[in-house]
CSV table of C-alpha atoms in Angstrom, one decimal:
chain,number,residue,atom,x,y,z
A,293,UNK,CA,-4.6,-78.0,-54.2
A,294,UNK,CA,-0.7,-78.2,-53.2
A,295,UNK,CA,2.1,-80.8,-54.3
A,296,UNK,CA,3.7,-82.2,-51.4
A,297,UNK,CA,7.1,-83.6,-51.6
A,298,UNK,CA,7.7,-87.3,-50.7
A,299,UNK,CA,11.0,-89.2,-49.8
A,300,UNK,CA,10.4,-91.5,-52.3
A,301,UNK,CA,10.9,-90.3,-56.0
A,302,UNK,CA,8.1,-92.7,-57.2
A,303,UNK,CA,5.7,-91.5,-54.9
A,304,UNK,CA,3.8,-88.0,-55.6
A,305,UNK,CA,1.5,-86.7,-53.3
A,306,UNK,CA,-1.0,-83.7,-53.4
A,307,UNK,CA,-2.8,-82.1,-50.3
A,308,UNK,CA,-6.2,-81.5,-51.9
A,309,UNK,CA,-9.7,-81.0,-49.2
A,310,UNK,CA,-7.7,-81.4,-46.2
A,311,UNK,CA,-6.5,-85.1,-47.3
A,312,UNK,CA,-3.0,-86.2,-48.7
A,313,UNK,CA,-3.6,-88.4,-51.9
A,314,UNK,CA,-0.4,-90.2,-53.3
A,315,UNK,CA,0.3,-92.2,-56.4
A,316,UNK,CA,3.0,-94.4,-57.1
A,317,UNK,CA,4.6,-94.8,-60.2
A,318,UNK,CA,5.0,-98.8,-61.3
A,319,UNK,CA,8.4,-99.1,-63.2
A,320,UNK,CA,8.3,-101.2,-66.8
A,321,UNK,CA,10.5,-104.7,-66.9
A,322,UNK,CA,14.0,-103.8,-68.5
A,323,UNK,CA,15.4,-105.8,-71.2
A,324,UNK,CA,18.7,-106.2,-69.7
A,325,UNK,CA,20.0,-108.1,-66.5
A,326,UNK,CA,20.2,-106.5,-63.3
A,327,UNK,CA,23.3,-105.8,-63.0
A,328,UNK,CA,23.0,-103.4,-66.0
A,329,UNK,CA,20.4,-101.3,-64.3
A,330,UNK,CA,21.2,-97.5,-64.0
A,331,UNK,CA,19.6,-95.1,-61.7
A,332,UNK,CA,19.4,-91.4,-62.5
A,333,UNK,CA,19.5,-88.8,-59.7
A,334,UNK,CA,16.1,-87.8,-59.0
A,335,UNK,CA,14.3,-90.8,-61.3
A,336,UNK,CA,12.1,-93.3,-60.3
A,337,UNK,CA,13.0,-96.0,-62.7
A,338,UNK,CA,16.1,-97.4,-63.7
A,339,UNK,CA,17.5,-97.7,-67.3
A,340,UNK,CA,19.6,-100.2,-69.3
A,341,UNK,CA,23.3,-99.4,-69.0
A,342,UNK,CA,25.0,-99.5,-72.3
A,343,UNK,CA,24.2,-100.1,-75.9
A,344,UNK,CA,22.0,-103.0,-77.4
A,345,UNK,CA,21.8,-103.8,-80.9
A,346,UNK,CA,18.5,-105.0,-82.1
A,347,UNK,CA,17.9,-106.9,-84.8
A,348,UNK,CA,14.8,-107.0,-86.9
A,349,UNK,CA,14.4,-110.3,-88.8
A,350,UNK,CA,11.2,-109.8,-91.0
A,351,UNK,CA,8.6,-112.6,-91.1
A,352,UNK,CA,10.7,-114.9,-88.7
A,353,UNK,CA,10.0,-115.8,-84.9
A,354,UNK,CA,12.9,-115.7,-82.3
A,355,UNK,CA,12.4,-118.2,-79.4
A,356,UNK,CA,15.7,-118.1,-77.2
A,357,UNK,CA,18.8,-118.6,-79.5
A,358,UNK,CA,16.7,-120.2,-82.5
A,359,UNK,CA,14.9,-118.3,-85.4
A,360,UNK,CA,12.2,-119.9,-86.8
A,361,UNK,CA,10.4,-119.9,-89.9
A,362,UNK,CA,6.4,-119.3,-90.3
A,363,UNK,CA,5.0,-122.6,-89.6
A,364,UNK,CA,7.3,-124.1,-87.6
A,365,UNK,CA,6.4,-125.4,-84.3
A,366,UNK,CA,9.2,-125.7,-81.5
A,367,UNK,CA,8.6,-128.1,-78.6
A,368,UNK,CA,8.7,-126.1,-75.4
A,369,UNK,CA,7.6,-128.4,-73.2
A,370,UNK,CA,5.5,-131.7,-73.0
A,371,UNK,CA,2.2,-129.1,-72.3
A,372,UNK,CA,3.0,-126.4,-74.5
A,373,UNK,CA,2.4,-126.4,-78.1
A,374,UNK,CA,3.7,-123.3,-80.4
A,375,UNK,CA,3.4,-122.2,-84.0
A,376,UNK,CA,5.4,-119.1,-85.6
A,377,UNK,CA,2.9,-117.0,-87.7
A,378,UNK,CA,3.7,-113.5,-88.9
A,379,UNK,CA,6.4,-113.3,-86.7
A,380,UNK,CA,4.7,-114.2,-83.8
A,381,UNK,CA,4.7,-117.2,-81.6
A,382,UNK,CA,1.4,-118.5,-80.9
A,383,UNK,CA,1.3,-120.8,-77.8
A,384,UNK,CA,-1.5,-123.4,-76.4
A,385,UNK,CA,-0.9,-124.8,-73.0
A,386,UNK,CA,-2.8,-128.1,-72.0
A,387,UNK,CA,-4.9,-127.9,-68.7
A,388,UNK,CA,-4.9,-131.1,-66.7
A,389,UNK,CA,-8.0,-132.6,-65.6
A,390,UNK,CA,-8.7,-133.1,-62.0
A,391,UNK,CA,-7.9,-137.1,-61.4
A,392,UNK,CA,-10.8,-139.2,-59.7
A,393,UNK,CA,-8.0,-141.0,-57.8
A,394,UNK,CA,-5.9,-140.6,-54.8
A,395,UNK,CA,-2.3,-138.9,-55.6
A,396,UNK,CA,-0.6,-142.0,-55.0
A,397,UNK,CA,-2.3,-144.1,-57.5
A,398,UNK,CA,-1.4,-141.5,-60.4
A,399,UNK,CA,1.2,-141.9,-62.7
A,400,UNK,CA,2.7,-139.9,-65.6
A,401,UNK,CA,4.6,-141.4,-69.0
A,402,UNK,CA,7.7,-140.2,-70.4
A,403,UNK,CA,6.1,-137.9,-73.3
A,404,UNK,CA,2.8,-137.3,-71.5
A,405,UNK,CA,2.0,-133.9,-70.3
A,406,UNK,CA,-0.9,-135.1,-67.7
A,407,UNK,CA,-0.8,-138.1,-64.9
A,408,UNK,CA,-3.4,-140.7,-65.6
A,409,UNK,CA,-4.9,-143.1,-62.7
A,410,UNK,CA,-3.4,-146.5,-62.7
A,411,UNK,CA,-5.3,-149.6,-63.6
A,412,UNK,CA,-7.3,-150.5,-60.4
A,413,UNK,CA,-7.1,-147.0,-58.8
A,414,UNK,CA,-10.1,-146.6,-56.3
A,415,UNK,CA,-12.3,-143.9,-58.1
A,416,UNK,CA,-14.1,-141.3,-56.2
A,417,UNK,CA,-15.6,-137.8,-56.6
A,418,UNK,CA,-14.7,-134.7,-54.7
A,419,UNK,CA,-16.8,-131.5,-53.8
A,420,UNK,CA,-15.9,-128.5,-51.6
A,421,UNK,CA,-18.1,-130.0,-48.8
A,422,UNK,CA,-17.3,-134.3,-49.0
A,423,UNK,CA,-15.4,-136.8,-51.2
A,424,UNK,CA,-17.6,-139.8,-52.5
A,425,UNK,CA,-16.7,-143.2,-54.0
A,426,UNK,CA,-17.7,-144.2,-57.2
A,427,UNK,CA,-21.6,-145.0,-57.3
A,428,UNK,CA,-22.3,-143.0,-54.4
A,429,UNK,CA,-25.3,-140.3,-54.9
A,430,UNK,CA,-26.1,-137.3,-52.4
A,431,UNK,CA,-28.7,-134.7,-52.8
A,432,UNK,CA,-27.5,-130.8,-53.1
A,433,UNK,CA,-31.1,-129.8,-53.2
A,434,UNK,CA,-34.3,-131.8,-52.2
A,435,UNK,CA,-35.1,-132.2,-55.7
A,436,UNK,CA,-31.5,-132.1,-57.2
A,437,UNK,CA,-29.6,-135.8,-57.1
A,438,UNK,CA,-25.7,-136.1,-57.5
A,439,UNK,CA,-24.2,-139.3,-58.5
A,440,UNK,CA,-20.2,-140.1,-58.5
A,441,UNK,CA,-19.8,-141.7,-62.1
A,442,UNK,CA,-16.3,-143.0,-62.7
A,443,UNK,CA,-14.8,-139.5,-61.1
A,444,UNK,CA,-17.6,-137.5,-62.8
A,445,UNK,CA,-20.5,-135.7,-60.8
A,446,UNK,CA,-23.6,-136.2,-63.0
A,447,UNK,CA,-27.0,-134.3,-61.9
A,448,UNK,CA,-30.5,-135.3,-62.1
A,449,UNK,CA,-33.8,-133.6,-61.4
A,450,UNK,CA,-36.0,-135.9,-59.7
A,451,UNK,CA,-39.8,-135.6,-60.7
A,452,UNK,CA,-42.6,-136.1,-58.2
A,453,UNK,CA,-45.5,-138.2,-59.6
A,454,UNK,CA,-48.6,-136.1,-60.3
A,455,UNK,CA,-50.8,-138.0,-57.9
A,456,UNK,CA,-49.9,-140.0,-54.9
A,457,UNK,CA,-52.4,-142.5,-53.7
A,458,UNK,CA,-51.8,-143.9,-50.0
A,459,UNK,CA,-53.2,-146.6,-48.7
A,460,UNK,CA,-55.6,-147.5,-45.7
A,461,UNK,CA,-54.6,-145.2,-42.6
A,462,UNK,CA,-51.7,-143.4,-44.3
A,463,UNK,CA,-51.4,-139.6,-45.4
A,464,UNK,CA,-49.5,-137.8,-47.6
A,465,UNK,CA,-46.3,-135.9,-45.9
A,466,UNK,CA,-43.7,-133.8,-47.2
A,467,UNK,CA,-40.8,-133.0,-45.2
A,468,UNK,CA,-38.2,-130.0,-45.7
A,469,UNK,CA,-35.6,-132.3,-46.9
A,470,UNK,CA,-37.8,-134.4,-49.3
A,471,UNK,CA,-38.4,-133.4,-52.8
A,472,UNK,CA,-41.7,-135.3,-53.0
A,473,UNK,CA,-44.1,-136.1,-50.6
A,474,UNK,CA,-44.5,-139.7,-49.3
A,475,UNK,CA,-47.4,-142.1,-47.5
A,476,UNK,CA,-46.7,-142.1,-43.8
A,477,UNK,CA,-49.0,-143.6,-41.2
A,478,UNK,CA,-51.7,-141.3,-39.8
A,479,UNK,CA,-51.2,-139.6,-36.8
A,480,UNK,CA,-51.5,-142.2,-33.8
A,481,UNK,CA,-54.2,-141.8,-31.3
A,482,UNK,CA,-54.2,-142.5,-27.7
A,483,UNK,CA,-57.5,-142.3,-26.0
A,484,UNK,CA,-58.1,-142.2,-22.3
A,485,UNK,CA,-61.9,-142.0,-21.0
A,486,UNK,CA,-64.3,-143.4,-18.0
A,487,UNK,CA,-62.8,-145.0,-15.2
A,488,UNK,CA,-59.5,-144.6,-16.4
A,489,UNK,CA,-59.7,-146.7,-19.5
A,490,UNK,CA,-56.4,-146.5,-21.9
A,491,UNK,CA,-56.1,-147.1,-25.4
A,492,UNK,CA,-52.3,-146.7,-26.3
A,493,UNK,CA,-50.9,-145.4,-29.5
A,494,UNK,CA,-50.2,-148.8,-30.6
A,495,UNK,CA,-54.0,-150.0,-29.8
A,496,UNK,CA,-53.2,-151.7,-26.5
A,497,UNK,CA,-56.0,-151.5,-24.0
A,498,UNK,CA,-56.0,-151.4,-20.0
A,499,UNK,CA,-57.8,-150.0,-17.4
A,500,UNK,CA,-56.0,-148.1,-14.2
A,501,UNK,CA,-58.1,-146.8,-11.1
A,502,UNK,CA,-55.2,-144.4,-9.7
A,503,UNK,CA,-56.6,-141.3,-8.3
A,504,UNK,CA,-53.4,-139.2,-8.4
A,505,UNK,CA,-51.4,-137.2,-11.0
A,506,UNK,CA,-50.0,-139.4,-14.0
A,507,UNK,CA,-47.5,-138.9,-17.1
A,508,UNK,CA,-49.9,-139.9,-20.4
A,509,UNK,CA,-47.2,-139.1,-22.9
A,510,UNK,CA,-43.9,-137.6,-22.6
A,511,UNK,CA,-41.1,-136.8,-25.3
A,512,UNK,CA,-38.5,-139.2,-24.2
A,513,UNK,CA,-35.3,-137.0,-25.7
A,514,UNK,CA,-33.3,-136.7,-22.7
A,515,UNK,CA,-31.2,-134.1,-24.3
A,516,UNK,CA,-34.1,-132.0,-25.9
A,517,UNK,CA,-37.2,-132.9,-24.3
A,518,UNK,CA,-40.1,-131.0,-25.8
A,519,UNK,CA,-43.2,-131.9,-24.1
A,520,UNK,CA,-45.1,-133.9,-21.7
A,521,UNK,CA,-49.0,-134.2,-21.0
A,522,UNK,CA,-50.1,-135.1,-17.5
A,523,UNK,CA,-53.8,-136.5,-16.3
A,524,UNK,CA,-55.0,-135.8,-12.9
A,525,UNK,CA,-57.5,-138.6,-11.7
A,526,UNK,CA,-60.2,-137.8,-9.2
A,527,UNK,CA,-62.4,-140.2,-7.3
A,528,UNK,CA,-65.6,-138.1,-7.5
A,529,UNK,CA,-67.3,-139.6,-4.5
A,530,UNK,CA,-66.6,-143.1,-5.4
A,531,UNK,CA,-64.9,-145.6,-3.3
A,532,UNK,CA,-63.9,-147.9,-6.7
A,533,UNK,CA,-63.6,-145.7,-9.3
A,534,UNK,CA,-61.8,-142.5,-10.9
A,535,UNK,CA,-62.3,-139.9,-13.8
A,536,UNK,CA,-59.7,-137.8,-15.5
A,537,UNK,CA,-60.3,-134.4,-13.7
A,538,UNK,CA,-57.8,-132.1,-15.7
A,539,UNK,CA,-55.1,-132.4,-18.4
A,540,UNK,CA,-51.9,-130.4,-18.3
A,541,UNK,CA,-49.6,-130.0,-21.4
A,542,UNK,CA,-46.1,-128.6,-20.6
A,543,UNK,CA,-43.4,-127.6,-23.0
A,544,UNK,CA,-40.1,-125.5,-22.2
A,545,UNK,CA,-41.7,-122.6,-23.0
A,546,UNK,CA,-45.6,-122.5,-22.0
A,547,UNK,CA,-47.9,-124.8,-19.5
A,548,UNK,CA,-51.7,-125.0,-20.7
A,549,UNK,CA,-54.2,-126.7,-18.1
A,550,UNK,CA,-57.6,-127.9,-19.4
A,551,UNK,CA,-60.1,-127.9,-16.5
A,552,UNK,CA,-63.6,-129.1,-15.8
A,553,UNK,CA,-66.3,-127.7,-17.9
A,554,UNK,CA,-64.0,-126.5,-20.6
A,555,UNK,CA,-62.1,-123.9,-18.5
A,556,UNK,CA,-58.3,-123.3,-19.8
A,557,UNK,CA,-55.5,-122.0,-17.7
A,558,UNK,CA,-52.3,-120.9,-19.7
A,559,UNK,CA,-49.3,-120.1,-17.6
A,560,UNK,CA,-51.5,-120.0,-14.3
A,561,UNK,CA,-53.7,-117.7,-15.9
A,562,UNK,CA,-57.2,-118.1,-17.0
A,563,UNK,CA,-58.0,-117.3,-20.6
A,564,UNK,CA,-60.7,-116.7,-23.1
A,565,UNK,CA,-61.2,-119.1,-26.2
A,566,UNK,CA,-60.3,-119.3,-28.7
A,567,UNK,CA,-56.7,-118.3,-27.5
A,568,UNK,CA,-53.8,-118.4,-29.9
A,569,UNK,CA,-50.1,-117.7,-29.6
A,570,UNK,CA,-48.7,-117.6,-32.9
A,571,UNK,CA,-45.6,-119.9,-33.5
A,572,UNK,CA,-46.4,-121.9,-30.5
A,573,UNK,CA,-50.2,-123.4,-30.1
A,574,UNK,CA,-53.8,-122.7,-30.7
A,575,UNK,CA,-56.9,-123.7,-28.5
A,576,UNK,CA,-60.4,-123.7,-30.1
A,577,UNK,CA,-63.5,-124.6,-28.8
A,578,UNK,CA,-66.8,-125.6,-30.4
A,579,UNK,CA,-69.3,-125.4,-27.3
A,580,UNK,CA,-68.9,-129.2,-26.3
A,581,UNK,CA,-65.3,-130.1,-26.1
A,582,UNK,CA,-61.7,-128.0,-26.7
A,583,UNK,CA,-58.9,-129.1,-29.3
A,584,UNK,CA,-55.2,-127.8,-28.3
A,585,UNK,CA,-52.7,-128.0,-31.1
A,586,UNK,CA,-48.9,-127.3,-31.1
A,587,UNK,CA,-46.6,-126.4,-34.0
A,588,UNK,CA,-44.9,-129.6,-33.8
A,589,UNK,CA,-47.9,-132.0,-34.4
A,590,UNK,CA,-49.1,-132.5,-30.7
A,591,UNK,CA,-53.0,-132.3,-30.8
A,592,UNK,CA,-55.0,-132.7,-27.3
A,593,UNK,CA,-58.9,-133.1,-27.2
A,594,UNK,CA,-60.6,-132.5,-24.2
A,595,UNK,CA,-64.3,-132.5,-23.6
A,596,UNK,CA,-64.3,-131.0,-20.3
A,597,UNK,CA,-65.5,-134.0,-18.2
A,598,UNK,CA,-63.1,-137.1,-18.5
A,599,UNK,CA,-62.6,-137.8,-22.1
A,600,UNK,CA,-59.3,-137.3,-23.4
A,601,UNK,CA,-57.6,-138.0,-27.1
A,602,UNK,CA,-54.1,-137.4,-27.3
A,603,UNK,CA,-52.8,-137.6,-31.2
A,604,UNK,CA,-49.0,-137.6,-32.2
A,605,UNK,CA,-47.8,-137.4,-35.9
A,606,UNK,CA,-45.5,-140.5,-37.1
A,607,UNK,CA,-42.4,-138.1,-36.4
A,608,UNK,CA,-42.8,-139.2,-33.0
A,609,UNK,CA,-42.7,-142.9,-33.6
A,610,UNK,CA,-40.2,-144.7,-31.1
A,611,UNK,CA,-40.0,-141.6,-29.3
A,612,UNK,CA,-42.3,-141.2,-26.4
A,613,UNK,CA,-43.2,-143.1,-23.5
A,614,UNK,CA,-45.9,-143.0,-20.7
A,615,UNK,CA,-49.3,-144.6,-20.2
A,616,UNK,CA,-50.1,-144.3,-23.9
A,617,UNK,CA,-47.2,-146.4,-24.7
A,618,UNK,CA,-44.2,-146.2,-26.8
A,619,UNK,CA,-45.5,-145.8,-30.2
A,620,UNK,CA,-43.5,-148.3,-31.9
A,621,UNK,CA,-46.0,-150.3,-33.8
A,622,UNK,CA,-45.9,-153.1,-31.3
A,623,UNK,CA,-48.8,-153.2,-28.4
A,624,UNK,CA,-47.4,-156.0,-27.0
A,625,UNK,CA,-44.5,-153.9,-25.6
A,626,UNK,CA,-46.5,-150.8,-24.4
A,627,UNK,CA,-46.0,-151.4,-20.3
A,628,UNK,CA,-42.8,-150.5,-19.9
A,629,UNK,CA,-41.5,-149.3,-16.7
A,630,UNK,CA,-40.6,-145.8,-16.3
A,631,UNK,CA,-36.7,-145.1,-16.5
A,632,UNK,CA,-35.7,-148.7,-17.6
A,633,UNK,CA,-36.5,-150.7,-20.5
A,634,UNK,CA,-38.1,-153.5,-18.6
A,635,UNK,CA,-41.5,-154.8,-20.2
A,636,UNK,CA,-43.9,-155.7,-17.4
A,637,UNK,CA,-47.6,-157.5,-17.7
A,638,UNK,CA,-48.6,-156.0,-14.4
A,639,UNK,CA,-50.5,-153.1,-15.4
A,640,UNK,CA,-50.4,-151.7,-12.1
A,641,UNK,CA,-46.7,-151.8,-11.8
A,642,UNK,CA,-46.6,-149.9,-15.2
A,643,UNK,CA,-48.9,-147.3,-14.3
A,644,UNK,CA,-47.5,-146.5,-11.1
A,645,UNK,CA,-44.2,-146.1,-12.4
A,646,UNK,CA,-45.8,-143.1,-13.9
A,647,UNK,CA,-46.8,-141.5,-10.8
A,648,UNK,CA,-45.8,-138.1,-11.0
A,649,UNK,CA,-46.7,-137.3,-7.4
A,650,UNK,CA,-43.9,-138.3,-4.8
A,651,UNK,CA,-43.4,-142.0,-4.8
A,652,UNK,CA,-44.3,-142.2,-1.1
A,653,UNK,CA,-47.7,-141.3,-2.0
A,654,UNK,CA,-48.3,-144.3,-4.2
A,655,UNK,CA,-50.3,-146.5,-2.0
A,656,UNK,CA,-52.7,-143.6,-1.2
A,657,UNK,CA,-53.1,-143.1,-5.1
A,658,UNK,CA,-54.3,-146.9,-5.7
A,659,UNK,CA,-58.0,-147.8,-5.9
A,660,UNK,CA,-59.5,-151.4,-5.8
A,661,UNK,CA,-59.3,-153.0,-9.0
A,662,UNK,CA,-62.8,-152.9,-11.1
A,663,UNK,CA,-62.1,-154.1,-14.3
A,664,UNK,CA,-64.8,-156.5,-14.3
A,665,UNK,CA,-66.4,-157.4,-10.9
A,666,UNK,CA,-66.7,-161.1,-9.9
A,667,UNK,CA,-69.9,-162.6,-10.0
A,668,UNK,CA,-70.2,-165.1,-7.3
A,669,UNK,CA,-72.3,-162.7,-5.2
A,670,UNK,CA,-75.1,-163.8,-7.2
A,671,UNK,CA,-77.3,-166.8,-7.5
A,672,UNK,CA,-76.6,-169.0,-10.3
A,673,UNK,CA,-79.0,-167.6,-12.6
A,674,UNK,CA,-77.7,-164.0,-12.1
A,675,UNK,CA,-73.8,-164.7,-12.6
A,676,UNK,CA,-74.3,-163.1,-16.3
A,677,UNK,CA,-75.5,-160.1,-15.0
A,678,UNK,CA,-72.7,-157.1,-14.3
A,679,UNK,CA,-72.7,-155.3,-11.0
A,680,UNK,CA,-72.6,-158.3,-8.4
A,681,UNK,CA,-72.5,-156.1,-5.3
A,682,UNK,CA,-75.4,-154.1,-6.5
A,683,UNK,CA,-79.3,-155.2,-6.8
A,684,UNK,CA,-80.1,-157.4,-10.0
A,685,UNK,CA,-82.1,-154.4,-11.1
A,686,UNK,CA,-79.2,-152.3,-11.3
A,687,UNK,CA,-77.3,-154.9,-13.0
A,688,UNK,CA,-80.0,-155.3,-15.6
A,689,UNK,CA,-80.4,-151.6,-16.1
A,690,UNK,CA,-76.6,-151.6,-16.8
A,691,UNK,CA,-77.6,-154.3,-19.4
A,692,UNK,CA,-79.7,-152.4,-21.5
A,693,UNK,CA,-78.2,-148.9,-21.5
A,694,UNK,CA,-74.6,-151.0,-22.6
A,695,UNK,CA,-76.5,-152.8,-25.4
A,696,UNK,CA,-76.0,-149.7,-27.9
A,697,UNK,CA,-72.2,-151.7,-28.5
A,698,UNK,CA,-74.4,-154.8,-29.6
A,699,UNK,CA,-77.5,-153.5,-31.5
A,700,UNK,CA,-78.3,-152.4,-35.2
A,701,UNK,CA,-77.5,-149.0,-34.3
A,702,UNK,CA,-73.6,-149.4,-34.0
A,703,UNK,CA,-73.7,-152.3,-36.7
A,704,UNK,CA,-71.6,-150.5,-39.2
A,705,UNK,CA,-68.9,-149.1,-36.9
A,706,UNK,CA,-68.6,-152.8,-35.4
A,707,UNK,CA,-67.4,-153.8,-39.0
A,708,UNK,CA,-64.5,-151.6,-38.4
A,709,UNK,CA,-63.8,-151.7,-34.4
A,710,UNK,CA,-63.8,-154.4,-32.5
A,711,UNK,CA,-66.5,-153.4,-29.6
A,712,UNK,CA,-65.6,-155.5,-26.7
A,713,UNK,CA,-63.1,-153.2,-25.0
A,714,UNK,CA,-65.8,-150.2,-24.9
A,715,UNK,CA,-68.8,-152.6,-24.0
A,716,UNK,CA,-66.7,-153.9,-21.1
A,717,UNK,CA,-65.7,-150.5,-19.9
A,718,UNK,CA,-69.2,-149.5,-20.4
A,719,UNK,CA,-70.5,-152.5,-18.0
A,720,UNK,CA,-67.7,-151.5,-15.3
A,721,UNK,CA,-68.2,-147.7,-15.6
A,722,UNK,CA,-72.1,-147.8,-15.4
A,723,UNK,CA,-72.1,-150.4,-12.0
A,724,UNK,CA,-70.7,-147.2,-10.0
A,725,UNK,CA,-71.7,-144.3,-12.1
A,726,UNK,CA,-72.5,-141.2,-9.9
A,727,UNK,CA,-75.7,-139.8,-10.1
A,728,UNK,CA,-76.1,-137.4,-13.1
A,729,UNK,CA,-72.6,-138.5,-14.7
A,730,UNK,CA,-72.8,-139.8,-18.4
A,731,UNK,CA,-70.8,-142.9,-17.6
A,732,UNK,CA,-72.5,-144.3,-20.9
A,733,UNK,CA,-71.4,-141.5,-23.0
A,734,UNK,CA,-67.7,-142.0,-22.2
A,735,UNK,CA,-67.3,-145.5,-23.6
A,736,UNK,CA,-69.6,-144.6,-26.5
A,737,UNK,CA,-67.8,-141.9,-27.4
A,738,UNK,CA,-64.7,-143.5,-27.4
A,739,UNK,CA,-65.9,-146.3,-29.4
A,740,UNK,CA,-67.6,-143.8,-31.8
A,741,UNK,CA,-64.3,-141.5,-32.6
A,742,UNK,CA,-62.2,-144.8,-33.3
A,743,UNK,CA,-64.8,-145.8,-36.1
A,744,UNK,CA,-64.8,-142.4,-37.5
A,745,UNK,CA,-60.8,-142.6,-37.6
A,746,UNK,CA,-61.3,-146.1,-39.5
A,747,UNK,CA,-63.6,-144.0,-42.0
A,748,UNK,CA,-67.3,-145.0,-40.6
A,749,UNK,CA,-69.9,-142.6,-39.0
A,750,UNK,CA,-71.1,-142.2,-35.9
A,751,UNK,CA,-72.8,-138.8,-35.6
A,752,UNK,CA,-76.5,-140.2,-35.7
A,753,UNK,CA,-75.7,-142.2,-32.7
A,754,UNK,CA,-73.8,-139.8,-31.0
A,755,UNK,CA,-76.3,-137.4,-31.1
A,756,UNK,CA,-79.1,-139.9,-30.1
A,757,UNK,CA,-77.2,-140.9,-27.1
A,758,UNK,CA,-74.6,-138.0,-26.4
A,759,UNK,CA,-73.3,-134.6,-26.6
A,760,UNK,CA,-71.3,-134.1,-29.9
A,761,UNK,CA,-67.8,-134.4,-29.5
A,762,UNK,CA,-65.7,-133.1,-32.7
């Protein structure tokens, strides 16, 4: 260790272990004016030049040129109070609070230390993040509520009820920003079945026989579109009817295609079930149907033939569009032409606007409208029998098959769900049903699934007429 000379007399340095370590001396404050400072050669700190007479006054305090007796309280300024105690002056200084009014509304009286707010001044509370008016409330944490009360910020802890009782068709839901769970509507369901018959999220029923690809639902956020679901329809050896052939679920990061006979492709590759991608989606099968679930709540059920259910949580209310409607709680405005705010009464115009194929192919995609065939082709006695273009025997067989919607087997469900749309769909589908196709089951399953969502049970009916759909 070696001492290294420095040009500054206040700095002392040593060399240790290959490093230069320096210390600088701090000089004390001198009790004399600057003009009496005296520096000696080689010294760091100055000294006072000349002599001083120090007077020692016992049991007294000196303030400026005043000598105070014990107990005396000299006035230093409006904010400082001092007391002489045993030759020591003890002082306290008042700290002024932050006022809850703007600076232009503050005033100070002649002998006061701190300013005050003038009468009628606007009151506010100020935090690092924002300024709040008197009476405003805000949350600093999900369960901690702050309130601006006459310039003071008061805090309160919100307590959640021990149990939450939700009404019919409601579920308990807790968002990350919420302190307590709240009741929200159950997930809305759009159903597509048979010759495609549609029931929108808001409950509007219609049929459309298009044999191309159509958008069933998509996230209508233009800047942050998260998904869409497309349906490809196929005529399947019929001149009048189509059925859903496949379902495509597309997002920014993946593409899932649900095919016939419960086959699945993910990003163009066939996958075995169950198939799970953590943080994105899962695809599960029970042997009769498969269910796709995404992390943001989209759920798609597919029976591997033609039945589709699309379910969305309430967060997507007023945020979607397509053949499944706009999910705003109003069934009368579901037929919105794509890319516009126009609501039409023409089902074909509405549905064709959601065609995914080239618009020039629109005419090729249309099929004859067969929602309820006319009965003029039959004699008067047979005009209430469906399938007028077929033999009377065929129409009677269809009536017998679809009678399940009217008989005692579905009595309990009919109290919960109007069977008429499903009954009409059954009549239409059965009239031109290709051989070996379970056309009755498509309408019946849609009816029973809606019955179950309303709290009923259709398991026995389903097992006796069709394969189970879970």
